[in-house]
């Protein structure tokens, strides 16, 4: 966002000249007999992350009077300090200060969203919900029209680059984000312009794009029936129940009595996966990966962090504008397709829709950790190995618990 970069660069210039030392507070105290003293200044640090940018803006705003006084004294040679004349002109003008004051609350929200997406307990469904909450925060009383339009343009670009259908199929059945679905329908920047059924059907088609035609029809039909058929159940008391249990997969295991067993199994698997395993929200920096098992955030050891929220270079190469150039099936997508196919009735049509049937092989569905698409067959055991490679150690305990529940449900269904 150009406006953000402009005023961040203004604050960064101030941080550069006041870095590694305090403003000359002693001189201000010395002038108490002749003029009103200014408050002591805080140390300004060079920003390396969005949270650091918010702190930088806050520090600059709190020390506006001190910065202005010091630069004015330095220009009069009362204080020995070298700075370019253009910096003095910028500080004395009100435009830059007004921009900093207007964007500070917006960047607080940005920081909260990024911190939420970086959390290892954040489910796949949180990606869409974060940006819907950001748009809902843009009320006219808080932000002028120019800022609202610029942030909405940013949100629209982010929707275009959230390419994984795993995010869609996890967002719609999430009981916590039921109100967010209603919010998305009234949204100015809609993440999806179609109906709920059409959105889920489109995502399911993308998930099984490498499968056979017969399998595509079966899986898409089952996805539509399972996910959309459960919506009345999700609307009745879902939010109240979810407030008691913070983990989504635990909620589906304990409080989803009205849902079909196969839907419970699929949902429990999806909500036990962190965003890392879907490879959907990668780095907020071009040269590093945020989501990892070591929780490698935008750390201070990399001095040249870009102030942008974009995909890594490997993912950026796959896009031209908002058009996906090279399709990819991630390991989590292959795992979800396997779960969906195992919940489908067999090809003979003998399934009743209430049992977990189907084979254990996930044929023809590739799982890739890179940019390419693997065409070899992926077995159930290989799915688990692929998921292990996708940095899901932080939710290993939750996955084991869910796997035991699903294994128990499958065992019971075989004898019913």
mmCIF file of N, CA and C in Angstrom, residues 101-214:
data_model
loop_
_atom_site.group_PDB
_atom_site.id
_atom_site.type_symbol
_atom_site.label_atom_id
_atom_site.label_comp_id
_atom_site.label_asym_id
_atom_site.label_seq_id
_atom_site.Cartn_x
_atom_site.Cartn_y
_atom_site.Cartn_z
ATOM 1 N N UNK A 101 -1.121 9.657 12.295
ATOM 2 C CA UNK A 101 -2.206 9.534 13.269
ATOM 3 C C UNK A 101 -3.394 8.763 12.701
ATOM 4 N N UNK A 102 -3.677 8.918 11.401
ATOM 5 C CA UNK A 102 -4.810 8.222 10.793
ATOM 6 C C UNK A 102 -4.539 6.731 10.608
ATOM 7 N N UNK A 103 -3.304 6.387 10.237
ATOM 8 C CA UNK A 103 -2.993 4.998 9.936
ATOM 9 C C UNK A 103 -2.605 4.183 11.165
ATOM 10 N N UNK A 104 -2.317 4.824 12.266
ATOM 11 C CA UNK A 104 -1.875 4.074 13.448
ATOM 12 C C UNK A 104 -2.902 3.026 13.892
ATOM 13 N N UNK A 105 -4.208 3.354 14.035
ATOM 14 C CA UNK A 105 -5.165 2.305 14.431
ATOM 15 C C UNK A 105 -5.313 1.207 13.393
ATOM 16 N N UNK A 106 -5.173 1.555 12.110
ATOM 17 C CA UNK A 106 -5.270 0.523 11.077
ATOM 18 C C UNK A 106 -4.122 -0.469 11.186
ATOM 19 N N UNK A 107 -2.925 0.035 11.465
ATOM 20 C CA UNK A 107 -1.781 -0.860 11.588
ATOM 21 C C UNK A 107 -1.857 -1.709 12.848
ATOM 22 N N UNK A 108 -2.513 -1.213 13.880
ATOM 23 C CA UNK A 108 -2.751 -2.056 15.047
ATOM 24 C C UNK A 108 -3.566 -3.290 14.651
ATOM 25 N N UNK A 109 -4.585 -3.066 13.806
ATOM 26 C CA UNK A 109 -5.400 -4.190 13.348
ATOM 27 C C UNK A 109 -4.591 -5.120 12.460
ATOM 28 N N UNK A 110 -3.773 -4.553 11.564
ATOM 29 C CA UNK A 110 -2.890 -5.372 10.743
ATOM 30 C C UNK A 110 -2.000 -6.251 11.615
ATOM 31 N N UNK A 111 -1.428 -5.649 12.630
ATOM 32 C CA UNK A 111 -0.530 -6.387 13.519
ATOM 33 C C UNK A 111 -1.253 -7.534 14.215
ATOM 34 N N UNK A 112 -2.476 -7.269 14.673
ATOM 35 C CA UNK A 112 -3.241 -8.323 15.342
ATOM 36 C C UNK A 112 -3.562 -9.467 14.382
ATOM 37 N N UNK A 113 -3.893 -9.139 13.130
ATOM 38 C CA UNK A 113 -4.200 -10.171 12.146
ATOM 39 C C UNK A 113 -2.977 -11.030 11.861
ATOM 40 N N UNK A 114 -1.831 -10.388 11.685
ATOM 41 C CA UNK A 114 -0.612 -11.136 11.380
ATOM 42 C C UNK A 114 -0.223 -12.030 12.543
ATOM 43 N N UNK A 115 -0.328 -11.507 13.750
ATOM 44 C CA UNK A 115 -0.010 -12.329 14.919
ATOM 45 C C UNK A 115 -0.955 -13.525 15.019
ATOM 46 N N UNK A 116 -2.224 -13.309 14.663
ATOM 47 C CA UNK A 116 -3.190 -14.413 14.706
ATOM 48 C C UNK A 116 -2.858 -15.476 13.662
ATOM 49 N N UNK A 117 -2.526 -15.049 12.455
ATOM 50 C CA UNK A 117 -2.214 -16.004 11.398
ATOM 51 C C UNK A 117 -0.919 -16.749 11.666
ATOM 52 N N UNK A 118 -0.008 -16.158 12.435
ATOM 53 C CA UNK A 118 1.251 -16.819 12.744
ATOM 54 C C UNK A 118 1.121 -17.812 13.886
ATOM 55 N N UNK A 119 0.028 -17.785 14.618
ATOM 56 C CA UNK A 119 -0.130 -18.688 15.760
ATOM 57 C C UNK A 119 -0.281 -20.122 15.268
ATOM 58 N N UNK A 120 0.354 -21.040 15.954
ATOM 59 C CA UNK A 120 0.319 -22.435 15.531
ATOM 60 C C UNK A 120 -1.038 -23.081 15.777
ATOM 61 N N UNK A 121 -1.863 -22.495 16.617
ATOM 62 C CA UNK A 121 -3.192 -23.052 16.885
ATOM 63 C C UNK A 121 -4.266 -22.467 15.979
ATOM 64 N N UNK A 122 -3.909 -21.564 15.090
ATOM 65 C CA UNK A 122 -4.889 -20.964 14.186
ATOM 66 C C UNK A 122 -5.339 -21.989 13.148
ATOM 67 N N UNK A 123 -6.640 -22.198 12.970
ATOM 68 C CA UNK A 123 -7.100 -23.175 11.974
ATOM 69 C C UNK A 123 -7.054 -22.597 10.569
ATOM 70 N N UNK A 124 -7.268 -23.459 9.593
ATOM 71 C CA UNK A 124 -7.281 -23.014 8.206
ATOM 72 C C UNK A 124 -8.364 -21.980 7.958
ATOM 73 N N UNK A 125 -9.459 -22.083 8.670
ATOM 74 C CA UNK A 125 -10.590 -21.182 8.451
ATOM 75 C C UNK A 125 -10.283 -19.752 8.851
ATOM 76 N N UNK A 126 -9.245 -19.533 9.641
ATOM 77 C CA UNK A 126 -8.949 -18.189 10.118
ATOM 78 C C UNK A 126 -8.442 -17.249 9.053
ATOM 79 N N UNK A 127 -8.015 -17.779 7.898
ATOM 80 C CA UNK A 127 -7.444 -16.916 6.867
ATOM 81 C C UNK A 127 -8.502 -15.981 6.299
ATOM 82 N N UNK A 128 -9.636 -16.544 5.872
ATOM 83 C CA UNK A 128 -10.712 -15.701 5.353
ATOM 84 C C UNK A 128 -11.295 -14.819 6.447
ATOM 85 N N UNK A 129 -11.463 -15.386 7.632
ATOM 86 C CA UNK A 129 -12.118 -14.644 8.710
ATOM 87 C C UNK A 129 -11.327 -13.410 9.105
ATOM 88 N N UNK A 130 -10.008 -13.477 9.060
ATOM 89 C CA UNK A 130 -9.184 -12.328 9.442
ATOM 90 C C UNK A 130 -9.467 -11.123 8.563
ATOM 91 N N UNK A 131 -9.517 -11.344 7.269
ATOM 92 C CA UNK A 131 -9.697 -10.215 6.364
ATOM 93 C C UNK A 131 -11.140 -9.719 6.348
ATOM 94 N N UNK A 132 -12.092 -10.589 6.642
ATOM 95 C CA UNK A 132 -13.466 -10.123 6.819
ATOM 96 C C UNK A 132 -13.584 -9.233 8.050
ATOM 97 N N UNK A 133 -12.902 -9.597 9.119
ATOM 98 C CA UNK A 133 -12.931 -8.757 10.319
ATOM 99 C C UNK A 133 -12.226 -7.434 10.081
ATOM 100 N N UNK A 134 -11.178 -7.448 9.261
ATOM 101 C CA UNK A 134 -10.488 -6.199 8.943
ATOM 102 C C UNK A 134 -11.409 -5.248 8.195
ATOM 103 N N UNK A 135 -12.167 -5.759 7.237
ATOM 104 C CA UNK A 135 -13.086 -4.890 6.498
ATOM 105 C C UNK A 135 -14.201 -4.371 7.399
ATOM 106 N N UNK A 136 -14.691 -5.220 8.302
ATOM 107 C CA UNK A 136 -15.745 -4.779 9.218
ATOM 108 C C UNK A 136 -15.261 -3.678 10.147
ATOM 109 N N UNK A 137 -13.969 -3.621 10.389
ATOM 110 C CA UNK A 137 -13.390 -2.610 11.267
ATOM 111 C C UNK A 137 -13.321 -1.245 10.595
ATOM 112 N N UNK A 138 -13.452 -1.197 9.268
ATOM 113 C CA UNK A 138 -13.285 0.053 8.524
ATOM 114 C C UNK A 138 -14.579 0.858 8.538
ATOM 115 N N UNK A 139 -14.961 1.353 9.675
ATOM 116 C CA UNK A 139 -16.164 2.175 9.781
ATOM 117 C C UNK A 139 -15.807 3.621 9.468
ATOM 118 N N UNK A 140 -16.748 4.386 8.890
ATOM 119 C CA UNK A 140 -16.438 5.779 8.518
ATOM 120 C C UNK A 140 -16.010 6.649 9.687
ATOM 121 N N UNK A 141 -16.471 6.343 10.898
ATOM 122 C CA UNK A 141 -16.097 7.180 12.034
ATOM 123 C C UNK A 141 -14.631 7.032 12.417
ATOM 124 N N UNK A 142 -13.999 5.933 12.001
ATOM 125 C CA UNK A 142 -12.600 5.699 12.354
ATOM 126 C C UNK A 142 -11.627 6.033 11.240
ATOM 127 N N UNK A 143 -12.048 5.873 9.987
ATOM 128 C CA UNK A 143 -11.123 6.025 8.877
ATOM 129 C C UNK A 143 -11.760 6.875 7.783
ATOM 130 N N UNK A 144 -10.988 7.767 7.170
ATOM 131 C CA UNK A 144 -11.510 8.518 6.021
ATOM 132 C C UNK A 144 -11.676 7.606 4.814
ATOM 133 N N UNK A 145 -12.362 8.116 3.804
ATOM 134 C CA UNK A 145 -12.695 7.307 2.633
ATOM 135 C C UNK A 145 -11.449 6.831 1.898
ATOM 136 N N UNK A 146 -10.428 7.679 1.801
ATOM 137 C CA UNK A 146 -9.219 7.296 1.066
ATOM 138 C C UNK A 146 -8.535 6.089 1.695
ATOM 139 N N UNK A 147 -8.471 6.054 3.020
ATOM 140 C CA UNK A 147 -7.836 4.927 3.703
ATOM 141 C C UNK A 147 -8.685 3.673 3.544
ATOM 142 N N UNK A 148 -10.004 3.812 3.646
ATOM 143 C CA UNK A 148 -10.874 2.644 3.493
ATOM 144 C C UNK A 148 -10.732 2.035 2.103
ATOM 145 N N UNK A 149 -10.688 2.874 1.074
ATOM 146 C CA UNK A 149 -10.559 2.363 -0.288
ATOM 147 C C UNK A 149 -9.223 1.656 -0.492
ATOM 148 N N UNK A 150 -8.167 2.199 0.085
ATOM 149 C CA UNK A 150 -6.853 1.582 -0.099
ATOM 150 C C UNK A 150 -6.772 0.233 0.610
ATOM 151 N N UNK A 151 -7.326 0.143 1.804
ATOM 152 C CA UNK A 151 -7.299 -1.127 2.529
ATOM 153 C C UNK A 151 -8.194 -2.151 1.835
ATOM 154 N N UNK A 152 -9.334 -1.714 1.309
ATOM 155 C CA UNK A 152 -10.202 -2.648 0.584
ATOM 156 C C UNK A 152 -9.520 -3.177 -0.673
ATOM 157 N N UNK A 153 -8.760 -2.325 -1.334
ATOM 158 C CA UNK A 153 -7.994 -2.808 -2.478
ATOM 159 C C UNK A 153 -6.966 -3.848 -2.079
ATOM 160 N N UNK A 154 -6.346 -3.624 -0.918
ATOM 161 C CA UNK A 154 -5.395 -4.607 -0.398
ATOM 162 C C UNK A 154 -6.098 -5.927 -0.079
ATOM 163 N N UNK A 155 -7.282 -5.862 0.540
ATOM 164 C CA UNK A 155 -8.025 -7.076 0.885
ATOM 165 C C UNK A 155 -8.417 -7.838 -0.382
ATOM 166 N N UNK A 156 -8.819 -7.114 -1.412
ATOM 167 C CA UNK A 156 -9.204 -7.762 -2.670
ATOM 168 C C UNK A 156 -8.036 -8.525 -3.277
ATOM 169 N N UNK A 157 -6.845 -7.943 -3.224
ATOM 170 C CA UNK A 157 -5.665 -8.634 -3.735
ATOM 171 C C UNK A 157 -5.343 -9.870 -2.906
ATOM 172 N N UNK A 158 -5.540 -9.785 -1.598
ATOM 173 C CA UNK A 158 -5.256 -10.940 -0.750
ATOM 174 C C UNK A 158 -6.235 -12.076 -1.028
ATOM 175 N N UNK A 159 -7.503 -11.744 -1.272
ATOM 176 C CA UNK A 159 -8.466 -12.792 -1.609
ATOM 177 C C UNK A 159 -8.053 -13.506 -2.896
ATOM 178 N N UNK A 160 -7.506 -12.759 -3.843
ATOM 179 C CA UNK A 160 -7.120 -13.355 -5.122
ATOM 180 C C UNK A 160 -5.932 -14.293 -4.984
ATOM 181 N N UNK A 161 -5.110 -14.106 -3.967
ATOM 182 C CA UNK A 161 -3.912 -14.932 -3.813
ATOM 183 C C UNK A 161 -4.067 -16.021 -2.766
ATOM 184 N N UNK A 162 -5.212 -16.110 -2.097
ATOM 185 C CA UNK A 162 -5.475 -17.250 -1.215
ATOM 186 C C UNK A 162 -6.006 -18.360 -2.108
ATOM 187 N N UNK A 163 -5.111 -19.187 -2.590
ATOM 188 C CA UNK A 163 -5.460 -20.093 -3.672
ATOM 189 C C UNK A 163 -5.913 -21.454 -3.202
ATOM 190 N N UNK A 164 -5.667 -21.817 -1.963
ATOM 191 C CA UNK A 164 -5.922 -23.186 -1.533
ATOM 192 C C UNK A 164 -7.407 -23.399 -1.254
ATOM 193 N N UNK A 165 -8.048 -24.367 -1.909
ATOM 194 C CA UNK A 165 -9.452 -24.662 -1.594
ATOM 195 C C UNK A 165 -9.630 -25.231 -0.196
ATOM 196 N N UNK A 166 -8.529 -25.657 0.424
ATOM 197 C CA UNK A 166 -8.627 -26.137 1.803
ATOM 198 C C UNK A 166 -9.109 -25.034 2.732
ATOM 199 N N UNK A 167 -8.730 -23.788 2.451
ATOM 200 C CA UNK A 167 -9.189 -22.677 3.273
ATOM 201 C C UNK A 167 -10.696 -22.473 3.139
ATOM 202 N N UNK A 168 -11.218 -22.664 1.932
ATOM 203 C CA UNK A 168 -12.649 -22.467 1.702
ATOM 204 C C UNK A 168 -13.460 -23.538 2.424
ATOM 205 N N UNK A 169 -13.079 -24.791 2.236
ATOM 206 C CA UNK A 169 -13.842 -25.889 2.818
ATOM 207 C C UNK A 169 -13.681 -25.981 4.329
ATOM 208 N N UNK A 170 -12.740 -25.280 4.886
ATOM 209 C CA UNK A 170 -12.626 -25.235 6.346
ATOM 210 C C UNK A 170 -13.303 -23.999 6.924
ATOM 211 N N UNK A 171 -13.422 -22.940 6.121
ATOM 212 C CA UNK A 171 -14.054 -21.718 6.612
ATOM 213 C C UNK A 171 -15.564 -21.895 6.756
ATOM 214 N N UNK A 172 -16.199 -22.542 5.793
ATOM 215 C CA UNK A 172 -17.661 -22.603 5.794
ATOM 216 C C UNK A 172 -18.252 -23.479 6.893
ATOM 217 N N UNK A 173 -17.672 -24.620 7.262
ATOM 218 C CA UNK A 173 -18.267 -25.381 8.373
ATOM 219 C C UNK A 173 -17.708 -25.028 9.745
ATOM 220 N N UNK A 174 -16.909 -23.978 9.849
ATOM 221 C CA UNK A 174 -16.341 -23.617 11.151
ATOM 222 C C UNK A 174 -17.435 -23.012 12.028
ATOM 223 N N UNK A 175 -17.739 -23.588 13.179
ATOM 224 C CA UNK A 175 -18.829 -23.052 14.011
ATOM 225 C C UNK A 175 -18.529 -21.684 14.595
ATOM 226 N N UNK A 176 -17.258 -21.365 14.763
ATOM 227 C CA UNK A 176 -16.902 -20.076 15.351
ATOM 228 C C UNK A 176 -17.175 -18.936 14.379
ATOM 229 N N UNK A 177 -17.032 -19.202 13.087
ATOM 230 C CA UNK A 177 -17.124 -18.141 12.093
ATOM 231 C C UNK A 177 -18.460 -18.139 11.361
ATOM 232 N N UNK A 178 -19.497 -18.656 12.002
ATOM 233 C CA UNK A 178 -20.833 -18.589 11.398
ATOM 234 C C UNK A 178 -21.247 -17.139 11.126
ATOM 235 N N UNK A 179 -21.079 -16.192 12.074
ATOM 236 C CA UNK A 179 -21.440 -14.794 11.765
ATOM 237 C C UNK A 179 -20.604 -14.195 10.645
ATOM 238 N N UNK A 180 -19.384 -14.691 10.450
ATOM 239 C CA UNK A 180 -18.537 -14.142 9.407
ATOM 240 C C UNK A 180 -19.055 -14.491 8.021
ATOM 241 N N UNK A 181 -19.742 -15.629 7.894
ATOM 242 C CA UNK A 181 -20.329 -15.960 6.601
ATOM 243 C C UNK A 181 -21.406 -14.953 6.233
ATOM 244 N N UNK A 182 -22.211 -14.558 7.215
ATOM 245 C CA UNK A 182 -23.211 -13.526 6.953
ATOM 246 C C UNK A 182 -22.538 -12.202 6.617
ATOM 247 N N UNK A 183 -21.421 -11.925 7.292
ATOM 248 C CA UNK A 183 -20.692 -10.693 7.022
ATOM 249 C C UNK A 183 -20.126 -10.696 5.605
ATOM 250 N N UNK A 184 -19.693 -11.858 5.119
ATOM 251 C CA UNK A 184 -19.119 -11.927 3.779
ATOM 252 C C UNK A 184 -20.158 -11.635 2.712
ATOM 253 N N UNK A 185 -21.411 -11.957 2.979
ATOM 254 C CA UNK A 185 -22.461 -11.674 1.996
ATOM 255 C C UNK A 185 -22.723 -10.178 1.869
ATOM 256 N N UNK A 186 -22.555 -9.447 2.961
ATOM 257 C CA UNK A 186 -22.762 -8.002 2.935
ATOM 258 C C UNK A 186 -21.475 -7.238 2.687
ATOM 259 N N UNK A 187 -20.399 -7.947 2.408
ATOM 260 C CA UNK A 187 -19.099 -7.313 2.258
ATOM 261 C C UNK A 187 -19.006 -6.556 0.938
ATOM 262 N N UNK A 188 -18.347 -5.411 0.981
ATOM 263 C CA UNK A 188 -18.090 -4.662 -0.251
ATOM 264 C C UNK A 188 -17.092 -5.397 -1.127
ATOM 265 N N UNK A 189 -16.053 -5.939 -0.503
ATOM 266 C CA UNK A 189 -15.061 -6.751 -1.207
ATOM 267 C C UNK A 189 -15.360 -8.206 -0.864
ATOM 268 N N UNK A 190 -16.156 -8.844 -1.675
ATOM 269 C CA UNK A 190 -16.612 -10.192 -1.360
ATOM 270 C C UNK A 190 -15.501 -11.207 -1.641
ATOM 271 N N UNK A 191 -15.212 -12.088 -0.678
ATOM 272 C CA UNK A 191 -14.255 -13.154 -0.972
ATOM 273 C C UNK A 191 -14.792 -14.120 -2.008
ATOM 274 N N UNK A 192 -16.115 -14.334 -2.000
ATOM 275 C CA UNK A 192 -16.757 -15.219 -2.970
ATOM 276 C C UNK A 192 -18.092 -14.591 -3.354
ATOM 277 N N UNK A 193 -18.331 -14.457 -4.646
ATOM 278 C CA UNK A 193 -19.564 -13.836 -5.119
ATOM 279 C C UNK A 193 -20.680 -14.851 -5.322
ATOM 280 N N UNK A 194 -20.383 -16.136 -5.173
ATOM 281 C CA UNK A 194 -21.387 -17.173 -5.399
ATOM 282 C C UNK A 194 -22.081 -17.528 -4.089
ATOM 283 N N UNK A 195 -23.061 -18.399 -4.191
ATOM 284 C CA UNK A 195 -23.738 -18.895 -2.998
ATOM 285 C C UNK A 195 -22.817 -19.847 -2.241
ATOM 286 N N UNK A 196 -23.224 -20.174 -1.018
ATOM 287 C CA UNK A 196 -22.397 -21.064 -0.209
ATOM 288 C C UNK A 196 -22.204 -22.422 -0.883
ATOM 289 N N UNK A 197 -23.283 -22.962 -1.439
ATOM 290 C CA UNK A 197 -23.188 -24.271 -2.098
ATOM 291 C C UNK A 197 -22.253 -24.218 -3.293
ATOM 292 N N UNK A 198 -22.357 -23.148 -4.082
ATOM 293 C CA UNK A 198 -21.503 -23.026 -5.262
ATOM 294 C C UNK A 198 -20.038 -22.851 -4.877
ATOM 295 N N UNK A 199 -19.788 -22.126 -3.794
ATOM 296 C CA UNK A 199 -18.409 -21.922 -3.339
ATOM 297 C C UNK A 199 -17.787 -23.250 -2.928
ATOM 298 N N UNK A 200 -18.512 -24.023 -2.120
ATOM 299 C CA UNK A 200 -17.991 -25.316 -1.673
ATOM 300 C C UNK A 200 -17.826 -26.280 -2.847
ATOM 301 N N UNK A 201 -18.755 -26.237 -3.799
ATOM 302 C CA UNK A 201 -18.657 -27.120 -4.959
ATOM 303 C C UNK A 201 -17.433 -26.767 -5.805
ATOM 304 N N UNK A 202 -17.187 -25.480 -5.988
ATOM 305 C CA UNK A 202 -16.024 -25.061 -6.768
ATOM 306 C C UNK A 202 -14.730 -25.473 -6.079
ATOM 307 N N UNK A 203 -14.679 -25.306 -4.759
ATOM 308 C CA UNK A 203 -13.483 -25.712 -4.021
ATOM 309 C C UNK A 203 -13.267 -27.216 -4.109
ATOM 310 N N UNK A 204 -14.352 -27.979 -4.042
ATOM 311 C CA UNK A 204 -14.227 -29.432 -4.149
ATOM 312 C C UNK A 204 -13.714 -29.842 -5.526
ATOM 313 N N UNK A 205 -14.159 -29.168 -6.573
ATOM 314 C CA UNK A 205 -13.677 -29.474 -7.920
ATOM 315 C C UNK A 205 -12.183 -29.205 -8.036
ATOM 316 N N UNK A 206 -11.716 -28.153 -7.403
ATOM 317 C CA UNK A 206 -10.285 -27.859 -7.438
ATOM 318 C C UNK A 206 -9.489 -28.901 -6.655
ATOM 319 N N UNK A 207 -10.074 -29.419 -5.588
ATOM 320 C CA UNK A 207 -9.365 -30.418 -4.791
ATOM 321 C C UNK A 207 -9.150 -31.720 -5.565
ATOM 322 N N UNK A 208 -10.093 -32.082 -6.406
ATOM 323 C CA UNK A 208 -10.016 -33.369 -7.108
ATOM 324 C C UNK A 208 -9.693 -33.174 -8.582
ATOM 325 N N UNK A 209 -8.969 -32.121 -8.914
ATOM 326 C CA UNK A 209 -8.709 -31.830 -10.325
ATOM 327 C C UNK A 209 -7.830 -32.895 -10.988
ATOM 328 N N UNK A 210 -7.047 -33.660 -10.193
ATOM 329 C CA UNK A 210 -6.193 -34.692 -10.777
ATOM 330 C C UNK A 210 -6.810 -36.080 -10.711
ATOM 331 N N UNK A 211 -8.027 -36.188 -10.183
ATOM 332 C CA UNK A 211 -8.679 -37.492 -10.066
ATOM 333 C C UNK A 211 -9.414 -37.826 -11.359
ATOM 334 N N UNK A 212 -9.966 -39.030 -11.414
ATOM 335 C CA UNK A 212 -10.731 -39.442 -12.583
ATOM 336 C C UNK A 212 -12.072 -38.718 -12.610
ATOM 337 N N UNK A 213 -12.721 -38.772 -13.784
ATOM 338 C CA UNK A 213 -13.990 -38.074 -13.938
ATOM 339 C C UNK A 213 -15.057 -38.651 -13.014
ATOM 340 N N UNK A 214 -15.068 -39.962 -12.860
ATOM 341 C CA UNK A 214 -16.052 -40.590 -11.983
ATOM 342 C C UNK A 214 -15.839 -40.162 -10.534
#
